[in-house]
CSV table of C-alpha atoms and ligand atoms in Angstrom, one decimal:
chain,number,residue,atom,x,y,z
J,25,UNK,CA,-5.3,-22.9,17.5
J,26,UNK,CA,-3.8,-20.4,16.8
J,27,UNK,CA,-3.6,-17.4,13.7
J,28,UNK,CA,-1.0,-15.3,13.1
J,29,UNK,CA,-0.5,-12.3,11.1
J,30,UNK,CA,2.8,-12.5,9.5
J,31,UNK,CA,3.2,-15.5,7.0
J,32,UNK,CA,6.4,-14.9,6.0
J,33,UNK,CA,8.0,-18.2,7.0
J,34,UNK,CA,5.2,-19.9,5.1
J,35,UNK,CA,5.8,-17.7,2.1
J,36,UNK,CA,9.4,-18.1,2.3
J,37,UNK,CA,9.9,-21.9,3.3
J,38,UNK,CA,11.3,-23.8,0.2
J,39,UNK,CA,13.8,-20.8,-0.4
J,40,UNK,CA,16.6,-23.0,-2.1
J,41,UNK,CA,15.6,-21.6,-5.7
J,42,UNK,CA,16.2,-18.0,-4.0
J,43,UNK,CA,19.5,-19.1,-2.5
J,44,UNK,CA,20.7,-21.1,-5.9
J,45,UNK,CA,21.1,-17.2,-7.5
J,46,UNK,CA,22.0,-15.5,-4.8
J,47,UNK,CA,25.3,-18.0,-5.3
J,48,UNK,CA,25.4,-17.4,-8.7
J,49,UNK,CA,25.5,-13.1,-7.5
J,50,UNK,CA,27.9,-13.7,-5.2
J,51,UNK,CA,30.4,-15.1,-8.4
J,52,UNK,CA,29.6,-11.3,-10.1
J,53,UNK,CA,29.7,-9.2,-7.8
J,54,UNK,CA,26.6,-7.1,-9.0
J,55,UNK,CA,25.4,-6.4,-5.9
J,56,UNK,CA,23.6,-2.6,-6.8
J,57,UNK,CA,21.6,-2.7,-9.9
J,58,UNK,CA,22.7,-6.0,-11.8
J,59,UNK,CA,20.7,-7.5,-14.7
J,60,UNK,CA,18.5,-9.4,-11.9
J,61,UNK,CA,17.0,-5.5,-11.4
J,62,UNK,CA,16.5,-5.2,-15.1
J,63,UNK,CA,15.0,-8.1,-15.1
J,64,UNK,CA,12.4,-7.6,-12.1
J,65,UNK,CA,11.7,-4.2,-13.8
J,66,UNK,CA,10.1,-5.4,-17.1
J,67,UNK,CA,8.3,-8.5,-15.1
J,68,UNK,CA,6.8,-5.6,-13.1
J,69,UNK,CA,6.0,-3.3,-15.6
J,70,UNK,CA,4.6,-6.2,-18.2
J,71,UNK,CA,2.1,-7.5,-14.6
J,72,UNK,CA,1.0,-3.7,-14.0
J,73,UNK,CA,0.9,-2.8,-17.4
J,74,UNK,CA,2.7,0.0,-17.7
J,75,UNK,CA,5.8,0.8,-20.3
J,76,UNK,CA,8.6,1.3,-17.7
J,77,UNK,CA,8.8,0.5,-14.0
J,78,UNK,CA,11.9,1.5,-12.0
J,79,UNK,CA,13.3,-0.5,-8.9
J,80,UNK,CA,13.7,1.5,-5.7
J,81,UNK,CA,14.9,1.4,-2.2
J,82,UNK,CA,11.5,1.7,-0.6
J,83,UNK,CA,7.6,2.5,-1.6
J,84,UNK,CA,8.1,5.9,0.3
J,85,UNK,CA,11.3,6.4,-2.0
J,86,UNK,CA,8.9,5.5,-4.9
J,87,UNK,CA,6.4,8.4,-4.0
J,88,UNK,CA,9.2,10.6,-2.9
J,89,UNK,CA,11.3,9.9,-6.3
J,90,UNK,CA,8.1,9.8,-8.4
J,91,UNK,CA,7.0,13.6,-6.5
J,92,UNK,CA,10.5,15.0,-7.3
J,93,UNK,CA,10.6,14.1,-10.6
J,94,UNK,CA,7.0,15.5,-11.3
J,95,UNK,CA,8.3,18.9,-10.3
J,96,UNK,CA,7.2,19.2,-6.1
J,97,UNK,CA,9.6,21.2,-4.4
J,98,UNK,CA,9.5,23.5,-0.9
J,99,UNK,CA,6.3,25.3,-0.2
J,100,UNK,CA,4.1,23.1,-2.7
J,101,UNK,CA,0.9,21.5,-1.1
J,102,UNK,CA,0.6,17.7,-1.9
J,103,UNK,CA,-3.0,16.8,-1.3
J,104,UNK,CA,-3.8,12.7,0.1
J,105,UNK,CA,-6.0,11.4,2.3
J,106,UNK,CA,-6.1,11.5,6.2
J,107,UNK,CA,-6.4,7.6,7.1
J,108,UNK,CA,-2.8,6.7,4.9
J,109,UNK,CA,-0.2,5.2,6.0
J,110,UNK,CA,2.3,7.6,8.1
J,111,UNK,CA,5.0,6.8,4.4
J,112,UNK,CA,2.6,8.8,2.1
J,113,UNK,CA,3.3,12.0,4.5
J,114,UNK,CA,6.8,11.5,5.4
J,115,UNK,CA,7.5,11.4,1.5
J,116,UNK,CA,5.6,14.7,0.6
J,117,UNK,CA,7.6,16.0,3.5
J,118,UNK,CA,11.2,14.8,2.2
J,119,UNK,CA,10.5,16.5,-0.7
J,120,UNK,CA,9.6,19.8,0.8
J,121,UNK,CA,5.9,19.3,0.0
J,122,UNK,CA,3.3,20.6,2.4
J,123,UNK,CA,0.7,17.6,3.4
J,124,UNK,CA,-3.2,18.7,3.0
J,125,UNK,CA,-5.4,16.0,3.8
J,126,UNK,CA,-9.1,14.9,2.6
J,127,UNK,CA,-11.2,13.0,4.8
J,128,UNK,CA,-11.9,9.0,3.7
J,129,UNK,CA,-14.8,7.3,2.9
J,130,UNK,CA,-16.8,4.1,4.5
J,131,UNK,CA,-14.6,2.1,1.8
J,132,UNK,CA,-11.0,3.7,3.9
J,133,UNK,CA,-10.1,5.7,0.7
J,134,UNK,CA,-10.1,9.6,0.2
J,135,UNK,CA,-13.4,11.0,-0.3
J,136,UNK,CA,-13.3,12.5,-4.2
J,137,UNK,CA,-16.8,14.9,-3.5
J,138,UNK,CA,-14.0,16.5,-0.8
J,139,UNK,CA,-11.2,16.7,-3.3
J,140,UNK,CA,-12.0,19.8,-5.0
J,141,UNK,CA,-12.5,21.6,-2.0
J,142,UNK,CA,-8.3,21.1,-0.9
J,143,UNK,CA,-7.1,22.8,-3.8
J,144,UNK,CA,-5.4,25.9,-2.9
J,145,UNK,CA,-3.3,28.3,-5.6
J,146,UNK,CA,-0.3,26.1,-3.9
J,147,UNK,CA,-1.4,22.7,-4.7
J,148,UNK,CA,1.0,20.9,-7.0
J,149,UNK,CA,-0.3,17.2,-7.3
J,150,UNK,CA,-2.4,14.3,-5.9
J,151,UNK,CA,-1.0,11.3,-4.0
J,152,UNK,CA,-4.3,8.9,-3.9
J,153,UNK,CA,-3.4,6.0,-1.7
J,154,UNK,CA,-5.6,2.7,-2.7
J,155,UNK,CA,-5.9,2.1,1.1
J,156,UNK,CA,-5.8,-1.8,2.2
J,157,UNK,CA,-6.1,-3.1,-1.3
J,158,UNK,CA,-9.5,-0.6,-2.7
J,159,UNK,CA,-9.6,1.6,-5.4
J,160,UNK,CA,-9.5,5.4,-5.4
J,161,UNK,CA,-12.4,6.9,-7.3
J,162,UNK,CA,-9.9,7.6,-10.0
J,163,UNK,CA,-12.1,9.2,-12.7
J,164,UNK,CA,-12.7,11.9,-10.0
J,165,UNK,CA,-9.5,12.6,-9.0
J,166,UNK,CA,-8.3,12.6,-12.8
J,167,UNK,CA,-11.0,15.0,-13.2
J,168,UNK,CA,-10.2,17.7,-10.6
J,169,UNK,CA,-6.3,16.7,-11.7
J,170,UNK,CA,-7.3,17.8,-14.7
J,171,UNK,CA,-9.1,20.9,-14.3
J,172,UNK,CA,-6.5,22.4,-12.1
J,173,UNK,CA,-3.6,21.0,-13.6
J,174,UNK,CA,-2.0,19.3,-10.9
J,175,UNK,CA,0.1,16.2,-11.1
J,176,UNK,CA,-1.1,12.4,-9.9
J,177,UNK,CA,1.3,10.1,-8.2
J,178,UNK,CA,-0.5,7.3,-6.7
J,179,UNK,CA,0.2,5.5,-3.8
J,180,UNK,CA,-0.4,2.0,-4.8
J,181,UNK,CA,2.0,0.2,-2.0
J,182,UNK,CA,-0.9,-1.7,-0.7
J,183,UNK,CA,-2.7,-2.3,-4.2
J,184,UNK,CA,-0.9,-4.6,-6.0
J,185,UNK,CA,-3.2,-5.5,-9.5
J,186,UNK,CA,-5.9,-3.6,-7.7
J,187,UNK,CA,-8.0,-2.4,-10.5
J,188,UNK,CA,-10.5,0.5,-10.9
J,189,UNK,CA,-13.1,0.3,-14.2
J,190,UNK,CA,-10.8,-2.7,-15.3
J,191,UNK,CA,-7.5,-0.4,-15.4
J,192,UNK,CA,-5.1,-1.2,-12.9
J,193,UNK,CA,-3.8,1.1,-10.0
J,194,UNK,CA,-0.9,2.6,-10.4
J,195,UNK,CA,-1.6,3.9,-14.1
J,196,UNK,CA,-4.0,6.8,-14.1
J,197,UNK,CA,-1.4,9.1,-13.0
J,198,UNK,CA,2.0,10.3,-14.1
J,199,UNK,CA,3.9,7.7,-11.7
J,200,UNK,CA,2.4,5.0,-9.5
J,201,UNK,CA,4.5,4.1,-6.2
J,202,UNK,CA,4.1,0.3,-5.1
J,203,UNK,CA,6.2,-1.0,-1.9
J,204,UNK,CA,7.6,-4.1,-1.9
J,205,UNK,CA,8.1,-4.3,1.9
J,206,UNK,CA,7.8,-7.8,3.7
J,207,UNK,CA,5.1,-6.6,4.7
J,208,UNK,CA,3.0,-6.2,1.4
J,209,UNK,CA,1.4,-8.4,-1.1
J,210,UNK,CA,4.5,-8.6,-3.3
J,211,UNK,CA,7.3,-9.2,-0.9
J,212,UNK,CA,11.0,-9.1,-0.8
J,213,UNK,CA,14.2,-9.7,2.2
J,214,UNK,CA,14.2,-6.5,2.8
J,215,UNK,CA,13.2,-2.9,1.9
J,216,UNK,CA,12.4,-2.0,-1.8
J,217,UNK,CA,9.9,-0.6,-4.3
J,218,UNK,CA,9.5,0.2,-7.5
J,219,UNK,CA,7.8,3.0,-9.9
J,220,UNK,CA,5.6,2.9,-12.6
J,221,UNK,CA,4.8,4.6,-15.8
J,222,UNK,CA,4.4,5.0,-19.3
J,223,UNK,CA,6.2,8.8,-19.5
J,224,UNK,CA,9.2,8.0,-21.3
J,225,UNK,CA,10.9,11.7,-19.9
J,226,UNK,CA,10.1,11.1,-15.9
J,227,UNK,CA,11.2,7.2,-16.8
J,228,UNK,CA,14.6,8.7,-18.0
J,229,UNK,CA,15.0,11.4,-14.7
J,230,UNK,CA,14.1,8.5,-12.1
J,231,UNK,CA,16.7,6.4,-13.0
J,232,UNK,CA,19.0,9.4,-12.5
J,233,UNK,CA,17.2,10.2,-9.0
J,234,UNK,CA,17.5,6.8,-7.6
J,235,UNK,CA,21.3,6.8,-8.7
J,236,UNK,CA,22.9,9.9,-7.4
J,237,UNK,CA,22.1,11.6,-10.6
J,238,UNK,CA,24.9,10.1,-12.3
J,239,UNK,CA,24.5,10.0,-16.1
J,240,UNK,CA,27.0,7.8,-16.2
J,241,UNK,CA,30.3,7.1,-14.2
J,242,UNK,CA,31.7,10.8,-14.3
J,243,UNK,CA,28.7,12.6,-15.0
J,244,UNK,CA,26.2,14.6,-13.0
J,245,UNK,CA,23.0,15.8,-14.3
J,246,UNK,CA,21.0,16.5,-11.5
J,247,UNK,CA,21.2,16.3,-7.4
J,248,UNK,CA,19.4,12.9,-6.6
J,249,UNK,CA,19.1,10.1,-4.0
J,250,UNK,CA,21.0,6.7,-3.4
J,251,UNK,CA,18.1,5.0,-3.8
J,252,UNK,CA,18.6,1.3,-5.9
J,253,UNK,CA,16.2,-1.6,-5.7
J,254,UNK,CA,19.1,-4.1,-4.5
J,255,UNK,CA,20.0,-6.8,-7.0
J,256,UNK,CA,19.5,-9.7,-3.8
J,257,UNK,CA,15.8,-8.2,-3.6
J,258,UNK,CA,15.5,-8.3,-7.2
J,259,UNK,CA,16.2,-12.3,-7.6
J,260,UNK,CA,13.4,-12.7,-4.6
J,261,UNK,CA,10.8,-10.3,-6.3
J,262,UNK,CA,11.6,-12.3,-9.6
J,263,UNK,CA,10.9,-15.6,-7.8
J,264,UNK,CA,7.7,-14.5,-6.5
J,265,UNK,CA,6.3,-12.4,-8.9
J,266,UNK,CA,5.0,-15.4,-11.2
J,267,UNK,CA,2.8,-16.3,-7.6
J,268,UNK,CA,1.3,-12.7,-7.7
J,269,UNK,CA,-1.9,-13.7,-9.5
J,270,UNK,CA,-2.6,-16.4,-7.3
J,271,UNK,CA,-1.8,-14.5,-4.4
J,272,UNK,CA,-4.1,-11.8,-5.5
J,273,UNK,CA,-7.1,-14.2,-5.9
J,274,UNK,CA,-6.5,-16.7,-2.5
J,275,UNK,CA,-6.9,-12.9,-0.7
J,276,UNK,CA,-10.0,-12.3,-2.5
J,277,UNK,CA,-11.6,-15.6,-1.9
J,278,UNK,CA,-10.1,-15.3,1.7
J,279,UNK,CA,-11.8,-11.8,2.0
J,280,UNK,CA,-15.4,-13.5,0.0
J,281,UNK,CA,-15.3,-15.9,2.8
J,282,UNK,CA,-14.8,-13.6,5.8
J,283,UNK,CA,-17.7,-11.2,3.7
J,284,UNK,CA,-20.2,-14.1,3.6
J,285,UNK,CA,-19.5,-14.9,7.7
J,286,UNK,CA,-19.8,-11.5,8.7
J,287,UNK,CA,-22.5,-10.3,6.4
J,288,UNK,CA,-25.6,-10.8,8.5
J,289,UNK,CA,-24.3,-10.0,11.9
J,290,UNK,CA,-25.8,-6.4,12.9
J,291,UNK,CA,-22.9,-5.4,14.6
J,292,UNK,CA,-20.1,-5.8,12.3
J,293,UNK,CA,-19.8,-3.0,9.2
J,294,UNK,CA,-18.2,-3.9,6.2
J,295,UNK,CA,-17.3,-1.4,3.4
J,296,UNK,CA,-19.8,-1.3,0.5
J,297,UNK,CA,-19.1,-2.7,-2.5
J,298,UNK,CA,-18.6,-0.4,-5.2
J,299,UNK,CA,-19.5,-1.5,-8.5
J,300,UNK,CA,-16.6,-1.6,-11.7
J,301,UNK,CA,-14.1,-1.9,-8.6
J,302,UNK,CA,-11.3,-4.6,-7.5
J,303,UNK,CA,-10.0,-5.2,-4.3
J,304,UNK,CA,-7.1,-6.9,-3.4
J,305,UNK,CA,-7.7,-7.4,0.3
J,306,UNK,CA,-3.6,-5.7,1.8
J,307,UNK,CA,-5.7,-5.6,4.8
J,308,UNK,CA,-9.2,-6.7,5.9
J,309,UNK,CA,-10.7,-4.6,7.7
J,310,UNK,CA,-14.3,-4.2,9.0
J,311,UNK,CA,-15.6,-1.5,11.7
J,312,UNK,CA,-17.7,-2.5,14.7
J,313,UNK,CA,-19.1,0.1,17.5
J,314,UNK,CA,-16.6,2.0,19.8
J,315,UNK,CA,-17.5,0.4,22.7
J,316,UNK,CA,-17.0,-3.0,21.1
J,317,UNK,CA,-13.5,-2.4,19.3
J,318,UNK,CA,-10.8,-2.9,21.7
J,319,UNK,CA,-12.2,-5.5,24.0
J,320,UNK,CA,-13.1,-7.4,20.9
J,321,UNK,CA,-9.7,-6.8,19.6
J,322,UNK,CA,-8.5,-7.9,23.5
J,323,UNK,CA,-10.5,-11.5,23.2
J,324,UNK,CA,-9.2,-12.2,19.6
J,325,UNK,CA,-5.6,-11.7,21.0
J,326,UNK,CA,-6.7,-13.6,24.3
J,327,UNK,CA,-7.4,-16.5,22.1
J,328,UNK,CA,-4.1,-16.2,20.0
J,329,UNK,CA,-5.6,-14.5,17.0
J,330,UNK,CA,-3.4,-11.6,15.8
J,331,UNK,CA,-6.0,-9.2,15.0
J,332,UNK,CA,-4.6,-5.9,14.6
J,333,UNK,CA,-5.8,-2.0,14.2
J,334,UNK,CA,-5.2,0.6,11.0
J,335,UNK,CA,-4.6,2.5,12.9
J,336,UNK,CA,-5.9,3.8,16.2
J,337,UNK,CA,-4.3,7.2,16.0
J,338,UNK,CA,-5.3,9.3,13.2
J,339,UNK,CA,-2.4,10.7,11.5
J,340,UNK,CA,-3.2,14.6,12.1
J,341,UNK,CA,-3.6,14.4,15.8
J,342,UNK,CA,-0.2,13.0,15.9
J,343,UNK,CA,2.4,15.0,17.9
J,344,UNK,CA,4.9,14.5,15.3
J,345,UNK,CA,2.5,16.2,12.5
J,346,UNK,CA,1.7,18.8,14.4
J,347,UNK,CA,3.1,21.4,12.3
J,348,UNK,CA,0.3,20.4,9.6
J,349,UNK,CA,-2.1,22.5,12.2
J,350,UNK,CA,-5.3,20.2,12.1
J,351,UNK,CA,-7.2,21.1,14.9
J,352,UNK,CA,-9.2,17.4,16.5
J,353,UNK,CA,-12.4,16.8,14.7
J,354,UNK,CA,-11.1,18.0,10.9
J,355,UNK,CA,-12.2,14.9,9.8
J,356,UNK,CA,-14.5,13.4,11.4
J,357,UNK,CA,-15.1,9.6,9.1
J,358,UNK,CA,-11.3,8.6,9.6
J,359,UNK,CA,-11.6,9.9,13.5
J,360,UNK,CA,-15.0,7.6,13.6
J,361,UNK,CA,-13.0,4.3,12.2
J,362,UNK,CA,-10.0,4.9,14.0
J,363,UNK,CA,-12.1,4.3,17.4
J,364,UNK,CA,-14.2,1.5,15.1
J,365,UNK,CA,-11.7,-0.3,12.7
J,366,UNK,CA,-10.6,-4.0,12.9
J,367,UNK,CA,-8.5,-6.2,10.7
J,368,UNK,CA,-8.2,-9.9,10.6
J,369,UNK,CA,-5.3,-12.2,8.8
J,370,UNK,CA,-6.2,-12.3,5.2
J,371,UNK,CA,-3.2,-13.6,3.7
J,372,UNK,CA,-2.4,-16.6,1.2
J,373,UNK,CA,-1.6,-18.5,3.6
J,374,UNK,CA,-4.3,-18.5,6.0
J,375,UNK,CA,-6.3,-21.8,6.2
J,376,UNK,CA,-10.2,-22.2,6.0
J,377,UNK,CA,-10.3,-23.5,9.7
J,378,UNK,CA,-7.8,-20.6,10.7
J,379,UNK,CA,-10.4,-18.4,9.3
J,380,UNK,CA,-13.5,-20.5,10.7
J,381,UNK,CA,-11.5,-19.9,13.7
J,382,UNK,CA,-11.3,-16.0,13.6
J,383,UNK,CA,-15.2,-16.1,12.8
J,384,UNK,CA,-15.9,-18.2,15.6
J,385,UNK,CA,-14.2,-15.7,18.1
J,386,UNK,CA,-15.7,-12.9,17.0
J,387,UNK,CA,-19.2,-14.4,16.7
J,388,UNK,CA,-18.5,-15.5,20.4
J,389,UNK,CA,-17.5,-11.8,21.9
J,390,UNK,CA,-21.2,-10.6,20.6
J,391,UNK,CA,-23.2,-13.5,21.4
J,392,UNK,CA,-21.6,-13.4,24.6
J,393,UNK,CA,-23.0,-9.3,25.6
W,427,PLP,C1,3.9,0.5,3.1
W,427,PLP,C2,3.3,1.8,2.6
W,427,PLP,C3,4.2,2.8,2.1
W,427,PLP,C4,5.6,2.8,2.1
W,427,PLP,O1,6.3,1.7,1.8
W,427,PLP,P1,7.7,1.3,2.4
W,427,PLP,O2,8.2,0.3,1.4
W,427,PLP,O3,7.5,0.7,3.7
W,427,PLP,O4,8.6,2.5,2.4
W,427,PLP,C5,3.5,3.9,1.6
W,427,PLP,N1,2.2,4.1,1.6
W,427,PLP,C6,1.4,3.1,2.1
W,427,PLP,C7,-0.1,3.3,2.0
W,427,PLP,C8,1.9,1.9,2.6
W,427,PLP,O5,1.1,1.0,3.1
């Protein structure tokens, strides 16, 4: 057997309903921001729950856009968390933002007791990233938000109908990013994202970002981006956005079922569970000791299981972030689970004996020491 980690050409094999309005596309010509954006925009915003949502080229466009808007220029700091993806950091820097990062918790997501303790006199906003599907402590980070009057975008690209106290991701702060990358719960052809929230104003100045700044054919309000959520990616997201429910739940029952497996073995660490909070399993990951990680990670790929790593190199030891000046060892828990961290298949797709499989293989590499 074998288990890979991509299901895209399980997710995408009946496409003929996709390819039916692409045809009918190709007879208007809308190619950038047709009615099938529109369209995709008020699904998405009625699913999150929010009163606007605004289509994209990318989820780092949808930070980046959603940081502009909220007023980030040069020299701000932008404070996220040091175990994100490398997009959060390469969209604070786009927009001129300084990056200053907070160290994670056992659950992969920024540790709120070390919030407070970022804010500088430069600090314009927040960018909590719900990191492989969890929730941010939101209350906390609304709190220290609050008290210091800093803006919240949140970096919900891998949290899809995650939710936190019953409220879903995306809609504490001023603008929620999602990404709708092939590589994310909500998937399209290509690259694309989309923006959230309920701020009529910033609703109004990212439609203006995203297009060039044009007011209308002639008119330039302000200096923006070519940045559209393309009308082809639209008619996908539109097709699969009824399926995003279900999707959610097969990953949480896929994630229960792991959970129960793994449980009781002393060398596998999964994150606590946090009461009031709901995953949606992006990723799957579970720590195991240092000396363990890559030669388990070597026998699951030695029996054709594509495990993979998030990540093994912590973003602020990179060389290509080395202008952030973190000297090794500034945070010490996402150092610990780069050297510890695991993540198996969790997708929709993935059978029960795909997954027996994975548990099997990794219940062999420790009863074999
Ligand atoms: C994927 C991702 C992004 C960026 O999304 P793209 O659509 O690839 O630009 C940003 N942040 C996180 C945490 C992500 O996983």
């Amino acid at each position: 057997m074998s288990v890979r980690y991509s299901y895209l050409q399980e997710q995408f094999r009946e496409p003929d309903e996709i390819f039916n309005e692409i045809r009918k596309l190709l007879k208007t010509g809308d190619f950038t921001l047709g009615p099938q954006v529109a369209q995709f925009e008020k699904k998405f915003a009625e699913l999150i729950g929010s009163k606007y949502a605004i289509g994209v080229g990318s989820g780092t466009d949808a930070i980046k856009l959603s940081l502009r808007a909220a007023g980030v220029k040069g020299g701000d700091e932008v404070i996220t968390t040091a175990n994100t993806f490398i997009a959060t950091v390469g969209a604070i820097n786009e927009v001129g933002g300084r990056t200053r990062f907070v160290d994670c918790t056992e659950n992969y997501v920024m540790d709120v007791a070390k919030l407070e303790a970022a804010v500088t006199p430069r600090t314009k906003a927040i960018v909590p990233v719900h990191f492989t599907g969890e929730p941010v402590d939101m209350d906390q980070v609304m709190y220290v938000a609050k008290k210091y009057k800093l803006e919240v975008i949140e970096d919900a690209c891998q949290s899809i109908l995650c939710r936190y106290k019953g409220r879903t991701c995306g809609t504490f702060g001023i603008a929620g990013a999602f990404s709708l990358h092939p590589l994310k719960n909500l998937n399209v052809w290509a690259d694309g994202g989309i923006i959230v929230t309920d701020d009529t104003e910033l609703d109004r100045t990212l439609r203006l970002l995203r297009n060039h700044g044009l007011k209308n054919r002639d008119e330039i309000e302000l200096l923006g981006y070519n940045s559209r959520l393309d009308s082809i990616q639209a008619i996908v997201g539109n097709w699969l956005i009824p399926q995003t429910r279900s999707i959610t739940k097969r990953r949480q029952e896929n994630a229960a079922y792991y959970d129960r497996a793994f449980m009781d073995m002393a060398d596998i660490t999964l994150p606590p569970k946090r009461a009031n909070c709901e995953r949606v399993y992006h990723i799957y990951m579970f720590q195991v000791g240092p000396q363990h990680r890559n030669r388990l990670y070597q026998h699951l790929l030695r029996n054709g299981i594509e495990a993979k790593i998030h990540y093994p190199i912590p973003l602020y030891q990179q060389e290509g972030l080395r202008k952030l000046r973190y000297p090794p060892g500034s945070f010490p828990v996402t150092d610990a689970q780069a050297k510890r961290v695991i993540s198996l298949p969790v997708d929709q797709h993935l059978s029960r004996a795909q997954q027996d499989f994975c548990i099997l293989k990794v219940k062999e590499y420790f009863e074999a020491l």
